[in-house]
Structure formats: C-alpha cells, structure tokens
C-alpha atoms as a printed R data frame, in Angstrom:
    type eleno elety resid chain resno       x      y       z
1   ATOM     1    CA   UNK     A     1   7.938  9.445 -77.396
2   ATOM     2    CA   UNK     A     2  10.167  8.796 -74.715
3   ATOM     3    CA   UNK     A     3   9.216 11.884 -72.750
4   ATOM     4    CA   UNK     A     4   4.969 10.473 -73.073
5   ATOM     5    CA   UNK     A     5   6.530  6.994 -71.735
6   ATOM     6    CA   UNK     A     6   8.512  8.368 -69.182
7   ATOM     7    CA   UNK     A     7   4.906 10.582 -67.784
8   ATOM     8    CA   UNK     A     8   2.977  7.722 -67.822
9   ATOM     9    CA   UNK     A     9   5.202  5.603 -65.787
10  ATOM    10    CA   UNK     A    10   5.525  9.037 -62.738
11  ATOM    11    CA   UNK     A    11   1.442  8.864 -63.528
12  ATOM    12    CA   UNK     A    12   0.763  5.064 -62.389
13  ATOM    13    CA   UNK     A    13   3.454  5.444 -59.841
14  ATOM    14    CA   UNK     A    14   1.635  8.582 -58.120
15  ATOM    15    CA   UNK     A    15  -1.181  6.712 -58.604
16  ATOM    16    CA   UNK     A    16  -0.312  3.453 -56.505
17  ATOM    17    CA   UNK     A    17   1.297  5.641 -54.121
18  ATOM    18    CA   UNK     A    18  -1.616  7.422 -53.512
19  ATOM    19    CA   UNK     A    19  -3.469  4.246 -53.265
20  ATOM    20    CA   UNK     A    20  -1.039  2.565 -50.352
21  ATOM    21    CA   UNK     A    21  -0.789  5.784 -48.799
22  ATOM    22    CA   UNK     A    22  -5.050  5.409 -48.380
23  ATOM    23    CA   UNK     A    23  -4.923  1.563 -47.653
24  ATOM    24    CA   UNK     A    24  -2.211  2.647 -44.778
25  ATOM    25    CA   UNK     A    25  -4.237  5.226 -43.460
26  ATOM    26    CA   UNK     A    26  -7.140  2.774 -43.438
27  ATOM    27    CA   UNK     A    27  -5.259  0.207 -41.995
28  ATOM    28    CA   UNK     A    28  -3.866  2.309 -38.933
29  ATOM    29    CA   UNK     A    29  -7.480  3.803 -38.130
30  ATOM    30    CA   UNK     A    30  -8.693  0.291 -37.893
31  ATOM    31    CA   UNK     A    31  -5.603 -0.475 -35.535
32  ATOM    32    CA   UNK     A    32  -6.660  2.681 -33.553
33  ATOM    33    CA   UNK     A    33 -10.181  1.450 -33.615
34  ATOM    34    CA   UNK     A    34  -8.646 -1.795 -31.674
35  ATOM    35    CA   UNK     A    35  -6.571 -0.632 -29.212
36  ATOM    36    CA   UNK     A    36  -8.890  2.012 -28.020
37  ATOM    37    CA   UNK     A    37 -11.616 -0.584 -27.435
38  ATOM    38    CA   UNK     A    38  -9.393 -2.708 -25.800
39  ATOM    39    CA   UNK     A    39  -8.111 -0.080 -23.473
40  ATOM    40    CA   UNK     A    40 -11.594  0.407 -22.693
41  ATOM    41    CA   UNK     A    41 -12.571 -3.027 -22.128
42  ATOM    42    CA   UNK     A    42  -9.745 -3.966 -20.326
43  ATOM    43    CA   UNK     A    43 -10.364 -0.823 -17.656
44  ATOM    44    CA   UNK     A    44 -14.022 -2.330 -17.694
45  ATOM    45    CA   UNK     A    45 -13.176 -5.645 -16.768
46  ATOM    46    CA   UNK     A    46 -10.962 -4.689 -14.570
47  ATOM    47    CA   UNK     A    47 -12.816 -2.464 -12.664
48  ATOM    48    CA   UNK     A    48 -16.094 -4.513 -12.483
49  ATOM    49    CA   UNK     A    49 -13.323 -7.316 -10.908
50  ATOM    50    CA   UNK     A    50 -12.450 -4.466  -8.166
51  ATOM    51    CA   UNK     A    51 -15.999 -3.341  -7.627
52  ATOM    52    CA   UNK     A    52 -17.545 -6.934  -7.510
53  ATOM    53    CA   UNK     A    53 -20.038 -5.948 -10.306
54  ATOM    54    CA   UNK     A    54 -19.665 -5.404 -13.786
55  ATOM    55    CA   UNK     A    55 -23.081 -4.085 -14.378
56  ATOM    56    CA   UNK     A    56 -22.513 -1.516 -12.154
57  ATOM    57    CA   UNK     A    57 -18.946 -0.918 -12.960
58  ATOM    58    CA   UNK     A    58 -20.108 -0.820 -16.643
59  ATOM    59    CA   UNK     A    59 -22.856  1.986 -15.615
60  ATOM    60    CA   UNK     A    60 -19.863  3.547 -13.709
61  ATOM    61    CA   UNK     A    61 -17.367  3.329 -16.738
62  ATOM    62    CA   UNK     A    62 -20.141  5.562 -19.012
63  ATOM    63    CA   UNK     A    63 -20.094  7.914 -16.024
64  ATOM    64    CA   UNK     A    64 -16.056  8.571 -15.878
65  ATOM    65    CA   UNK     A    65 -16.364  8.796 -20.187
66  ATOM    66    CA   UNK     A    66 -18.677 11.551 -20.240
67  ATOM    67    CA   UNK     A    67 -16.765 13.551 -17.329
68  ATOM    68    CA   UNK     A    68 -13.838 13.201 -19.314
69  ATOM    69    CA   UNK     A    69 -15.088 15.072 -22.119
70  ATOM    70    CA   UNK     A    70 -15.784 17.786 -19.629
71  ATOM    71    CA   UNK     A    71 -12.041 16.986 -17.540
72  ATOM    72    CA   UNK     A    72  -8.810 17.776 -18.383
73  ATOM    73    CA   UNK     A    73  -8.330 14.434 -17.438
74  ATOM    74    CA   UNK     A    74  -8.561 11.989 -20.031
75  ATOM    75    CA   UNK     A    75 -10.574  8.775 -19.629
76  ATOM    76    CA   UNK     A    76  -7.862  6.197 -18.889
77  ATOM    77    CA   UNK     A    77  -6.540  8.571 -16.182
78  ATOM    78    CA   UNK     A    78 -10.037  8.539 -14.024
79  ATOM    79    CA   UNK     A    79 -10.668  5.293 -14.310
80  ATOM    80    CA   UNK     A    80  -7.200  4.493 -13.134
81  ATOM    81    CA   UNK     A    81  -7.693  6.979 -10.272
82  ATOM    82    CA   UNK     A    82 -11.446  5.445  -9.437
83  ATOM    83    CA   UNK     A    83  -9.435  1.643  -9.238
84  ATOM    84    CA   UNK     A    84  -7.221  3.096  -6.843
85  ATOM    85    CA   UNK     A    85 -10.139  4.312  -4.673
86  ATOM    86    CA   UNK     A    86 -12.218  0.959  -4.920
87  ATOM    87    CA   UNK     A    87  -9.219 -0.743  -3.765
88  ATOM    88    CA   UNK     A    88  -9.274  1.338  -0.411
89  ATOM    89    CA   UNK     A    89 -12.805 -0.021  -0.049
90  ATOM    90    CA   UNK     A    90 -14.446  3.691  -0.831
91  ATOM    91    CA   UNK     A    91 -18.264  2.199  -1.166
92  ATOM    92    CA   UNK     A    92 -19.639  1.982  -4.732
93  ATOM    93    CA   UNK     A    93 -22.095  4.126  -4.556
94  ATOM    94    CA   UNK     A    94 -19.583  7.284  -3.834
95  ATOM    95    CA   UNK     A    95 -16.972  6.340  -5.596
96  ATOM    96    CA   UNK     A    96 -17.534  8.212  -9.031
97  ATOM    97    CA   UNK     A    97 -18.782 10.858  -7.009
98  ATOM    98    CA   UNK     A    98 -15.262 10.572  -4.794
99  ATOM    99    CA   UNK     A    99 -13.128 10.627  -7.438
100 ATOM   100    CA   UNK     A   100 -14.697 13.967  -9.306
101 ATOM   101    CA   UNK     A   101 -14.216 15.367  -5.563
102 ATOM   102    CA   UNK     A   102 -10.480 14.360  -5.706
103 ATOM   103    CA   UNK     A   103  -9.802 14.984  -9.583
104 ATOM   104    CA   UNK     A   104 -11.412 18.433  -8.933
105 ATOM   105    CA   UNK     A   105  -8.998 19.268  -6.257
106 ATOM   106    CA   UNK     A   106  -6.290 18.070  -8.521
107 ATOM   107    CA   UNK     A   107  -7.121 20.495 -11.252
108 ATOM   108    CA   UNK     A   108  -7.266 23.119  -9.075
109 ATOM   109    CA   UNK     A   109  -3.615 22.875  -7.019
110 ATOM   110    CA   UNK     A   110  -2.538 21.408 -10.194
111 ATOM   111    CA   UNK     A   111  -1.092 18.309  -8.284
112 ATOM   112    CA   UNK     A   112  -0.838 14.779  -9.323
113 ATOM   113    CA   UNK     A   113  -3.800 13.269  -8.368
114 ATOM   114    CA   UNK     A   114  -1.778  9.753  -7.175
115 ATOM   115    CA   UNK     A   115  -0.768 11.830  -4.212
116 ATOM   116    CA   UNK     A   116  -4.649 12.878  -2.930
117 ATOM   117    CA   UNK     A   117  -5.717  9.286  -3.887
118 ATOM   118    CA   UNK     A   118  -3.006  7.887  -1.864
119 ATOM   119    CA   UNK     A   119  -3.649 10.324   1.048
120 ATOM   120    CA   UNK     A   120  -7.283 10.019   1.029
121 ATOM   121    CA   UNK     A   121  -6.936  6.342   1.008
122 ATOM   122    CA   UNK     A   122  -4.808  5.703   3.530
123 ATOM   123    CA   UNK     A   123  -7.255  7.803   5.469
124 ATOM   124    CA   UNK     A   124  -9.926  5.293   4.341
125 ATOM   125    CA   UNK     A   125  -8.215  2.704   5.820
126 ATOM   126    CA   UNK     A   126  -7.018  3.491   9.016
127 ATOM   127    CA   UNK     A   127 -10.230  5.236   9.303
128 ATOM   128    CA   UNK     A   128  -9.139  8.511  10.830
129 ATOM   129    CA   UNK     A   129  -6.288 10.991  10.047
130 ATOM   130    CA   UNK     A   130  -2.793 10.877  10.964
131 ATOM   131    CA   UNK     A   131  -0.182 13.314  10.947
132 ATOM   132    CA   UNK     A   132   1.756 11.632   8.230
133 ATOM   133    CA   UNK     A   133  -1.676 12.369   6.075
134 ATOM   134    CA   UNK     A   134  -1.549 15.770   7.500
135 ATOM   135    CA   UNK     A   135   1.894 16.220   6.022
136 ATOM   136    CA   UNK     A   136   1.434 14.607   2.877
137 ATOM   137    CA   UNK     A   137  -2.072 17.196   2.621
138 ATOM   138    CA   UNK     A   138  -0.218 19.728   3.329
139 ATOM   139    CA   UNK     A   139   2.600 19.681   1.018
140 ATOM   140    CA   UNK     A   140  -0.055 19.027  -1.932
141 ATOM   141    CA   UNK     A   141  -1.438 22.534  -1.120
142 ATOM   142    CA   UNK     A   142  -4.612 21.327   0.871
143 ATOM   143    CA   UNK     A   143  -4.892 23.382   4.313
144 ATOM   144    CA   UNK     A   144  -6.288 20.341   5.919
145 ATOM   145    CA   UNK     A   145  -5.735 21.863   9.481
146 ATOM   146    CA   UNK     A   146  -7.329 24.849   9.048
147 ATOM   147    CA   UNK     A   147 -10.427 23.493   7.245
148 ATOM   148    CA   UNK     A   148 -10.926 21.186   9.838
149 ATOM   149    CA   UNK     A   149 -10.336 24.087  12.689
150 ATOM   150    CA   UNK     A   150 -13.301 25.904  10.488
151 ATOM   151    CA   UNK     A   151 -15.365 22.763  10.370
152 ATOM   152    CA   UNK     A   152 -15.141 21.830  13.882
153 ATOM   153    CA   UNK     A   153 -16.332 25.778  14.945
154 ATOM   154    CA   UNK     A   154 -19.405 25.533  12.996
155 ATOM   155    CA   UNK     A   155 -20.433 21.838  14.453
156 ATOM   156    CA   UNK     A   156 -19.209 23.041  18.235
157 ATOM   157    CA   UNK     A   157 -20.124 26.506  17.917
158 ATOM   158    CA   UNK     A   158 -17.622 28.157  19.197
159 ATOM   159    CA   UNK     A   159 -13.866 28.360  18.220
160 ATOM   160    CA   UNK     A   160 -11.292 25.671  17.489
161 ATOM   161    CA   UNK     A   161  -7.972 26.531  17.079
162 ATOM   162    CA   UNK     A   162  -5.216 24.613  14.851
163 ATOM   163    CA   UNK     A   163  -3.349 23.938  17.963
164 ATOM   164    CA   UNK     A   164  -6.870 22.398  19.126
165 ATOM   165    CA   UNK     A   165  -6.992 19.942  15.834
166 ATOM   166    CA   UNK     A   166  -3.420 19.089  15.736
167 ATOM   167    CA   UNK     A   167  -3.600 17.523  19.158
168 ATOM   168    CA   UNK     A   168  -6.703 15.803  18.177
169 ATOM   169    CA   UNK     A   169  -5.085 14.099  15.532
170 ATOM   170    CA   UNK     A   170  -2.370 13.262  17.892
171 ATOM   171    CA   UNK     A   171  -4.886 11.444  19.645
172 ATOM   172    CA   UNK     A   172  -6.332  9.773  16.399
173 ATOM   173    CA   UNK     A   173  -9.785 11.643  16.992
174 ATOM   174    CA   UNK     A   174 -10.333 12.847  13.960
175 ATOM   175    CA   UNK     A   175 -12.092 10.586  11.867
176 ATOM   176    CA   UNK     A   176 -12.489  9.570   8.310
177 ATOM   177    CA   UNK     A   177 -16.219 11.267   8.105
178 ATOM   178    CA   UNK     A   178 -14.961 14.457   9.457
179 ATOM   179    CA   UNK     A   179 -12.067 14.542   6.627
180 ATOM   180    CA   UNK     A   180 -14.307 13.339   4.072
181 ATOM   181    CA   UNK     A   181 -17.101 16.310   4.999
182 ATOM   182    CA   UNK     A   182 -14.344 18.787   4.805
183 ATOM   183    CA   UNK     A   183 -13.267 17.663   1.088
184 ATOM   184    CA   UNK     A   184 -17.102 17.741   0.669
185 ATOM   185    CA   UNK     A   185 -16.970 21.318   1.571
186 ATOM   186    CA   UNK     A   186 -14.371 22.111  -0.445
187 ATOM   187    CA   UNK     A   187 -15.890 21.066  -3.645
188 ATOM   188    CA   UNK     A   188 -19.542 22.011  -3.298
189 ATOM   189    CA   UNK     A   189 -20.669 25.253  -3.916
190 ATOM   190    CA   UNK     A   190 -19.278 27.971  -2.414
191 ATOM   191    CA   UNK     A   191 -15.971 25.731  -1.959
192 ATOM   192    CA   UNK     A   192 -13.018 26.640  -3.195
193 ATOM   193    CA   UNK     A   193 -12.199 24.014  -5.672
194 ATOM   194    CA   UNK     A   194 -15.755 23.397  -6.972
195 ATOM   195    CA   UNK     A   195 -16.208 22.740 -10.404
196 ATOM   196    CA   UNK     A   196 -12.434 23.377 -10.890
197 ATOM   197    CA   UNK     A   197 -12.571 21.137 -13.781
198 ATOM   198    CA   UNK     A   198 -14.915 21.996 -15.681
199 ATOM   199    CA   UNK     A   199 -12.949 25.655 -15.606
200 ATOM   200    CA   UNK     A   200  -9.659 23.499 -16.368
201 ATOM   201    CA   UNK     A   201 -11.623 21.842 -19.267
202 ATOM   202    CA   UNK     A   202 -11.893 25.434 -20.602
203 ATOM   203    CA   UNK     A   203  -8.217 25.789 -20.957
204 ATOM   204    CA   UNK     A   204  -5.997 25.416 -24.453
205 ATOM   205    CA   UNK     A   205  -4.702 21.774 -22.431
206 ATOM   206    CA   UNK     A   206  -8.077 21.480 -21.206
207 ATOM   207    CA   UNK     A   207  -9.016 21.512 -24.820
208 ATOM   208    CA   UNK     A   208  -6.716 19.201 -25.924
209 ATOM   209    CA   UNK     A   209  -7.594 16.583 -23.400
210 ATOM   210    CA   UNK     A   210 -10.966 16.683 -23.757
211 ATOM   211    CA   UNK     A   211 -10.833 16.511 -27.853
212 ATOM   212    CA   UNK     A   212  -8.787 13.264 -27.378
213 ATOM   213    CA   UNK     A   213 -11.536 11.721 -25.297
214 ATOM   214    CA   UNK     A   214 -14.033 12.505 -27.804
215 ATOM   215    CA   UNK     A   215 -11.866 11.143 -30.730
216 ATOM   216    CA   UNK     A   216 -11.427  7.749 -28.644
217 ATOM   217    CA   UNK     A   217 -14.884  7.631 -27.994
C-alpha cells in the first residue's frame, strides 16, 4: 500500500514536470519569436532612417535576408555592414549590390569586413585614394596597387607600372571610380573573389550560419 502511494505521487510529479518543462519551452520560443522580430525591425527602422526611405530600405532589408541564407554572414551582420556604407553616402541604388562586393571579398581573405567598409568608405569620402587606404588595403590582403597597375594598362593600352600608380596616388589622381571598377573586377566573373560566398556558404561554418538565418527567419 505504501509502495502504490509512494508511485503515484513520482507519477503526478513526472507528470507536472513534464508539463512546466513544455510550458517553458513554449514560453522561451515565444521570447525568441520577440527578440528576433525586434532585431529585425529595429535594423529596418534604422536603416530606412539612414537611407531616407523606408520603402526602399524595407525592399533592401528582404534583399540582405535572402543573401544571408546563401552568406556565411548572418543577417544582422550585413545589414550592419550596409549602415556603415549608407553612412559614407554610397548611393542607394548600389548599396546592396556594394556590400555583396565587399562581404564577398571578406569571405574570401577571411578578414573582418569593418576593415574593407572602413577603407572603402573613407575612399568614398575623400573621393579618391590615399596612401593611408593603400596601406590599410594592403595589410587586409587586397593588392590594390597592382590591380590598379593592371587596370590602368588595359584603359591606356600600354603598361603602367606600380611605381607609375603609387606616384599617382601621391598626387591624389586616382579616383574613387577607378577604385570602385577595380573591386568591380575583382568580384565579377573571372575575378578572383567572385561568388566567394556562396563557396563560403558551402562550408561546415558556412552551414551553420546560414541555418541560423533560416531559423530566425
């Protein structure tokens, strides 16, 4: 008798264990369900406020999520990274298109994207390159002089040596177009960093990254 007592007091307390342990589950997918579409508004909002538009920054947000998917960059971190490059004044129209450029080479050198944002920007804004940019190119693993040495041949025709660029740049004459073609060049096809995420994506990390952006989606 006082064994049969004893089981049915372990049997209700399994019981209402089992049942808090499924309310708490419950409860903490509802509070991921909240924070997640926070996050999300609050990168909308905020990036509509640096764009000028929300309609367009909203069309821009469902851009950046499904690249994600495809990125081993996760959401947050690209539209971060596309905020930056709004606030350098990168036009609206190339500025999802910018930041694939940028996240591409990122994936491929395997360097914090921060420091190409911060290059590229600062390129934006002084609107040509300096050797400080050259430097801080450089040590990210982007041969910046040499790409623009090839780029320069092909426009002129006939050969332009480092030597040739670096005193150009000396002399600020090397614009923010001609940098911008060359990280065009880079990550078209044919370049060497193009489509380097989507090869990233393919990764075990890649993986990961991209199965968190579908969960939060």
């Amino acid at each position: 008798s006082a064994y049969a007592k004893q089981e049915g007091y372990l049997q209700r307390l399994v019981k209402r264990m089992l049942a808090y342990a499924g309310v708490h589950q419950i409860m903490q997918f509802l509070r991921n369900i909240r924070d997640v579409t926070a996050e999300f508004e609050l990168q909308r909002v905020a990036l509509g406020s640096i764009i000028g538009d929300l309609n367009e920054a909203n069309a821009m947000f469902e851009q950046i999520k499904a690249a994600a998917v495809k990125s081993p960059f996760q959401i947050k971190e690209l539209v971060t990274y596309t905020k930056q490059l709004a606030a350098y004044k990168i036009e609206s129209d190339e500025l999802f298109e910018t930041t694939q450029r940028l996240a591409d080479i990122s994936a491929g050198l395997g360097v914090s994207m921060d420091r190409l944002v911060l290059a590229y920007g600062q390129i934006r804004a002084t609107g040509h390159l300096r050797a400080s940019e050259v430097r801080q190119l450089t040590e990210s693993g982007i041969p910046i002089v040499e790409e623009l040495a090839k780029k320069m041949s092909q426009l002129r025709g006939e050969t332009v040596s480092a030597a040739e660029v670096m005193q150009l740049i000396s002399e600020r004459a090397i614009s923010f177009g001609m940098v911008k073609e060359v990280f065009d060049d880079m990550t078209s096809a044919g370049g060497m960093f193009y489509k380097m995420q989507e090869k990233q994506a393919e990764t075990l990390a890649g993986q990961w990254s991209n199965l968190q952006d579908a969960i939060s989606i």
